[in-house]
Short mmCIF file of C-alpha atoms in Angstrom, two decimals:
data_model
loop_
_atom_site.label_atom_id
_atom_site.label_comp_id
_atom_site.label_asym_id
_atom_site.label_seq_id
_atom_site.Cartn_x
_atom_site.Cartn_y
_atom_site.Cartn_z
CA MET A 1 16.83 96.71 93.23
CA SER A 2 19.65 95.12 91.18
CA ASP A 3 20.19 96.03 87.57
CA GLU A 4 19.32 92.45 86.41
CA LYS A 5 15.81 92.70 87.87
CA LEU A 6 14.97 96.03 86.30
CA THR A 7 12.60 95.88 83.33
CA PHE A 8 12.48 98.31 80.43
CA TRP A 9 9.58 100.13 82.08
CA ASP A 10 11.53 100.34 85.35
CA HIS A 11 14.39 102.01 83.51
CA LEU A 12 11.98 104.35 81.75
CA ASP A 13 10.37 105.25 85.06
CA GLU A 14 13.77 105.97 86.63
CA LEU A 15 14.74 108.09 83.60
CA ARG A 16 11.54 110.06 84.05
CA ASN A 17 12.44 110.64 87.71
CA VAL A 18 15.91 111.85 86.70
CA PHE A 19 14.41 114.37 84.26
CA LEU A 20 11.91 115.46 86.90
CA ARG A 21 14.63 116.06 89.48
CA ILE A 22 16.67 118.03 86.93
CA VAL A 23 13.65 120.17 86.00
CA ILE A 24 12.88 120.84 89.67
CA CYS A 25 16.53 121.78 90.30
CA LEU A 26 16.53 124.22 87.37
CA LEU A 27 13.18 125.66 88.42
CA VAL A 28 14.30 126.25 92.02
CA LEU A 29 17.60 127.81 90.93
CA THR A 30 15.85 129.97 88.33
CA ILE A 31 13.38 131.28 90.92
CA ALA A 32 16.24 131.90 93.38
CA ALA A 33 18.23 133.82 90.75
CA PHE A 34 15.11 135.74 89.68
CA ALA A 35 14.56 136.87 93.28
CA PHE A 36 17.99 138.53 93.41
CA LYS A 37 17.45 140.81 90.41
CA THR A 38 19.74 143.64 91.56
CA GLN A 39 22.71 141.40 92.40
CA LEU A 40 22.09 139.24 89.32
CA PHE A 41 22.25 142.10 86.83
CA GLU A 42 25.08 143.85 88.63
CA PHE A 43 27.07 140.68 88.01
CA VAL A 44 25.90 140.19 84.41
CA LEU A 45 26.39 143.83 83.39
CA ALA A 46 29.72 144.28 85.20
CA PRO A 47 31.88 143.44 82.12
CA SER A 48 30.34 146.43 80.32
CA LYS A 49 31.77 148.87 82.91
CA VAL A 50 35.21 150.43 82.69
CA ASP A 51 35.86 149.56 86.36
CA PHE A 52 35.41 145.82 85.75
CA ILE A 53 37.99 143.60 87.49
CA PHE A 54 39.79 142.75 84.22
CA TYR A 55 40.34 146.42 83.40
CA ARG A 56 41.50 147.12 86.96
CA LEU A 57 44.05 144.31 86.65
CA LEU A 58 45.34 145.83 83.41
CA GLU A 59 45.70 149.18 85.15
CA LYS A 60 47.73 147.56 87.95
CA ILE A 61 50.26 146.10 85.49
CA GLY A 62 50.62 149.46 83.76
CA ILE A 63 48.26 149.02 80.81
CA ARG A 64 46.02 152.05 80.63
CA VAL A 65 42.42 151.41 79.62
CA GLU A 66 40.71 154.41 78.12
CA ALA A 67 37.27 155.16 79.49
CA PHE A 68 34.43 154.14 77.21
CA ASP A 69 30.75 154.94 77.45
CA THR A 70 28.22 152.55 75.96
CA GLN A 71 24.49 152.36 76.49
CA LEU A 72 22.38 149.23 76.63
CA ILE A 73 18.85 149.69 75.38
CA ASN A 74 15.56 147.81 75.34
CA THR A 75 13.14 148.21 72.43
CA GLU A 76 10.34 145.82 73.39
CA LEU A 77 7.57 146.27 75.94
CA THR A 78 8.28 142.91 77.62
CA GLY A 79 11.98 142.98 76.79
CA GLN A 80 13.43 143.68 80.24
CA PHE A 81 11.10 141.24 81.99
CA MET A 82 11.92 138.47 79.50
CA ALA A 83 15.63 139.31 79.81
CA HIS A 84 15.28 138.89 83.58
CA ILE A 85 13.76 135.43 83.09
CA ARG A 86 16.34 134.37 80.50
CA VAL A 87 19.33 135.46 82.59
CA SER A 88 17.86 133.72 85.63
CA PHE A 89 17.51 130.48 83.67
CA TYR A 90 21.00 130.76 82.12
CA VAL A 91 22.57 131.27 85.54
CA ALA A 92 20.51 128.39 86.95
CA ALA A 93 21.67 126.09 84.14
CA ILE A 94 25.33 126.94 84.79
CA LEU A 95 25.09 126.64 88.58
CA GLY A 96 23.02 123.46 88.31
CA THR A 97 25.58 121.68 86.12
CA PRO A 98 27.13 119.62 88.98
CA TYR A 99 23.71 118.36 90.13
CA ILE A 100 22.60 117.58 86.57
CA LEU A 101 25.77 115.57 85.90
CA ARG A 102 25.37 113.76 89.21
CA GLN A 103 21.83 112.72 88.30
CA ILE A 104 22.96 111.45 84.90
CA PHE A 105 25.81 109.51 86.50
CA ALA A 106 23.45 107.98 89.10
CA PHE A 107 21.24 106.75 86.24
CA VAL A 108 24.00 105.09 84.18
CA ALA A 109 26.22 103.91 87.07
CA PRO A 110 24.37 100.61 87.78
CA GLY A 111 25.18 99.42 84.25
CA LEU A 112 28.92 100.05 84.58
CA TYR A 113 31.74 97.97 86.01
CA THR A 114 33.44 99.22 89.17
CA ASN A 115 36.50 100.55 87.32
CA GLU A 116 34.23 102.21 84.74
CA ARG A 117 32.17 103.87 87.49
CA ARG A 118 35.36 105.20 89.06
CA LEU A 119 36.58 106.56 85.72
CA VAL A 120 33.26 108.21 84.83
CA SER A 121 32.96 109.68 88.34
CA ASN A 122 36.44 111.22 88.14
CA VAL A 123 35.76 112.49 84.63
CA MET A 124 32.51 114.16 85.70
CA ILE A 125 34.14 115.84 88.71
CA SER A 126 37.06 117.08 86.63
CA GLY A 127 34.74 118.01 83.78
CA THR A 128 32.59 120.15 86.04
CA ALA A 129 35.66 121.99 87.37
CA LEU A 130 37.01 122.58 83.85
CA PHE A 131 33.59 123.77 82.67
CA PHE A 132 33.42 126.40 85.42
CA ILE A 133 37.00 127.49 84.69
CA GLY A 134 36.07 127.95 81.03
CA VAL A 135 32.99 129.97 81.99
CA ALA A 136 35.10 132.14 84.30
CA VAL A 137 37.67 132.78 81.54
CA ALA A 138 34.88 133.83 79.19
CA TYR A 139 33.30 136.15 81.77
CA ILE A 140 36.49 137.77 83.11
CA LEU A 141 38.65 137.84 80.00
CA ILE A 142 37.05 137.00 76.65
CA PHE A 143 33.71 138.78 76.86
CA PRO A 144 35.05 142.14 78.19
CA LEU A 145 37.54 142.31 75.32
CA SER A 146 34.88 141.33 72.78
CA TYR A 147 32.31 143.75 74.18
CA ARG A 148 34.73 146.68 74.28
CA PHE A 149 35.88 146.05 70.69
CA LEU A 150 32.38 145.67 69.26
CA ALA A 151 30.77 148.44 71.31
CA LEU A 152 33.39 150.96 70.19
CA TYR A 153 33.68 149.76 66.60
CA MET A 154 32.17 152.25 64.14
CA VAL A 155 31.89 152.19 60.36
CA ASN A 156 31.16 155.91 60.39
CA GLU A 157 30.97 158.63 63.04
CA SER A 158 27.38 159.36 62.05
CA VAL A 159 26.31 155.88 63.20
CA THR A 160 25.86 155.58 66.97
CA ASN A 161 26.10 152.23 68.75
CA LEU A 162 23.14 151.49 71.01
CA ILE A 163 23.61 147.92 72.21
CA SER A 164 20.51 145.79 72.68
CA LEU A 165 20.21 144.21 76.13
CA THR A 166 19.13 140.94 74.47
CA SER A 167 22.19 140.98 72.20
CA TYR A 168 24.48 141.62 75.17
CA ILE A 169 23.01 138.73 77.18
CA ASP A 170 23.07 136.29 74.25
CA VAL A 171 26.71 136.96 73.36
CA LEU A 172 27.79 136.74 77.02
CA PHE A 173 26.14 133.39 77.74
CA VAL A 174 26.93 131.81 74.35
CA LEU A 175 30.60 132.67 74.86
CA ALA A 176 30.49 131.33 78.42
CA LEU A 177 28.89 128.07 77.27
CA LEU A 178 31.27 127.55 74.35
CA MET A 179 34.36 128.28 76.43
CA GLY A 180 33.08 125.94 79.15
CA LEU A 181 32.68 123.17 76.58
CA MET A 182 36.05 123.82 74.92
CA PHE A 183 37.77 123.48 78.29
CA GLU A 184 36.60 119.85 78.32
CA LEU A 185 39.31 119.02 75.75
CA PRO A 186 41.60 117.09 78.17
CA LEU A 187 38.72 114.87 79.30
CA VAL A 188 37.68 114.12 75.73
CA ALA A 189 41.29 113.20 74.96
CA ILE A 190 41.51 110.94 78.04
CA LEU A 191 38.29 109.12 77.17
CA MET A 192 39.33 108.62 73.54
CA ALA A 193 42.72 107.34 74.70
CA ARG A 194 41.09 104.89 77.13
CA LEU A 195 38.90 103.64 74.27
CA GLY A 196 42.00 103.14 72.12
CA PHE A 197 41.20 105.73 69.45
CA ILE A 198 44.19 108.01 70.10
CA ASP A 199 47.48 108.13 72.02
CA ALA A 200 50.11 110.75 72.90
CA LYS A 201 52.06 109.98 69.72
CA PHE A 202 48.95 110.64 67.62
CA LEU A 203 48.33 114.00 69.33
CA ARG A 204 51.98 115.06 68.87
CA ARG A 205 51.93 114.05 65.21
CA TYR A 206 48.85 116.16 64.50
CA ARG A 207 49.78 119.08 66.80
CA ARG A 208 50.00 121.58 63.92
CA HIS A 209 46.63 120.48 62.55
CA ALA A 210 45.13 120.79 66.02
CA ILE A 211 46.51 124.30 66.53
CA PHE A 212 45.09 125.36 63.17
CA ALA A 213 41.71 123.84 64.11
CA ILE A 214 41.79 125.60 67.51
CA LEU A 215 42.54 128.96 65.84
CA ALA A 216 39.75 128.41 63.33
CA LEU A 217 37.28 127.44 66.06
CA SER A 218 38.36 130.40 68.20
CA ALA A 219 37.82 132.72 65.26
CA ILE A 220 34.31 131.32 64.81
CA ILE A 221 33.20 131.64 68.43
CA THR A 222 34.91 135.00 68.98
CA PRO A 223 32.58 137.80 67.90
CA THR A 224 35.48 140.16 67.18
CA THR A 225 38.11 140.28 64.45
CA ASP A 226 41.06 141.55 66.49
CA ILE A 227 44.09 139.31 66.93
CA VAL A 228 44.39 139.96 70.69
CA THR A 229 41.00 138.46 71.51
CA LEU A 230 41.64 135.55 69.14
CA LEU A 231 44.89 134.73 70.94
CA MET A 232 43.21 135.15 74.34
CA VAL A 233 40.68 132.47 73.35
CA SER A 234 43.03 130.07 71.57
CA ALA A 235 46.03 130.20 73.95
CA PRO A 236 44.32 128.45 76.92
CA ILE A 237 42.94 125.76 74.60
CA CYS A 238 46.39 125.13 73.09
CA ILE A 239 47.76 124.80 76.62
CA LEU A 240 45.00 122.30 77.43
CA TYR A 241 45.97 120.35 74.31
CA GLU A 242 49.55 120.06 75.59
CA ILE A 243 48.24 119.05 79.01
CA SER A 244 46.18 116.33 77.31
CA ILE A 245 49.35 114.95 75.68
CA ALA A 246 51.17 114.92 79.02
CA ILE A 247 48.29 113.17 80.81
CA ILE A 248 47.82 110.49 78.14
CA ARG A 249 51.56 109.80 78.00
CA LYS A 250 51.61 108.80 81.72
#
C-alpha cells in the first residue's frame, strides 16, 4: 500500500502494530533472560568482585588493586524476586534496542525521501553501535570504579556499608543507559549539521564551553566524587566531540 493511499486510521493501526511487536520482543527477551537466572546475575554482579576483568587488566599493567569485601543485602520479602524481574527487563530493553529502532524506522521510512531514508538508516545503525559501546564502557570501566569508591567510602568506622541489591542494580543500569545515550553525541552533531543548525566552525568556537558542559554532566551522572572516575567518564565524550568536528568538516 503506498503512503498516499493510507488514511489516518491506517497509520494509527500500523503504529499499534509497531508497539505490539516491540512489546512482544521485550516480553520474549525478558522471559529468556529470566530463565537464565544464574548466568544473568553472575554477569550483573561481576563488577562487584575483585576478580572482575577491569581489575585484572589493572593488575596486568602493574596497578595493584587491593582486595575489598562488600556485601549486597535484601531487606524485602519479595525483593530478590522483583530484582530478578527488573534485571531481566533491563537486559531485554538493552538487547532489544536494534529491533526497536528497526521497527520505528520501518514506520517512518515510507514518509521519507530516498536520501533521507539512507541517512536515517545509517544513523540508526551507527547509533545502535555507539549505544552498545557506551553501555560496555559503563559496565567495564565506570561502574566498577564507582561501586568500589562508594562501597568502601565511610564517614566513620562504626558505620558499616551493607549495599542494597536494588540500589546496586539501579545505579548499574542508570549509568549504562546514560553512557549509552551520551555516546550518541556524534550522531546528534551530524543530524544538526545536516539540518543547518551547526557546523565544524561552530563546534570549534564553543569547544571550551562544550568541555565544561561535558565535565558538569559527567559529574552529575557519576555517583562518586573522585576525580579519576570523573575523568574516565568525561574523556571518551570529549574524544567523541572531537570526532564529531572531524566528521562534520568532511
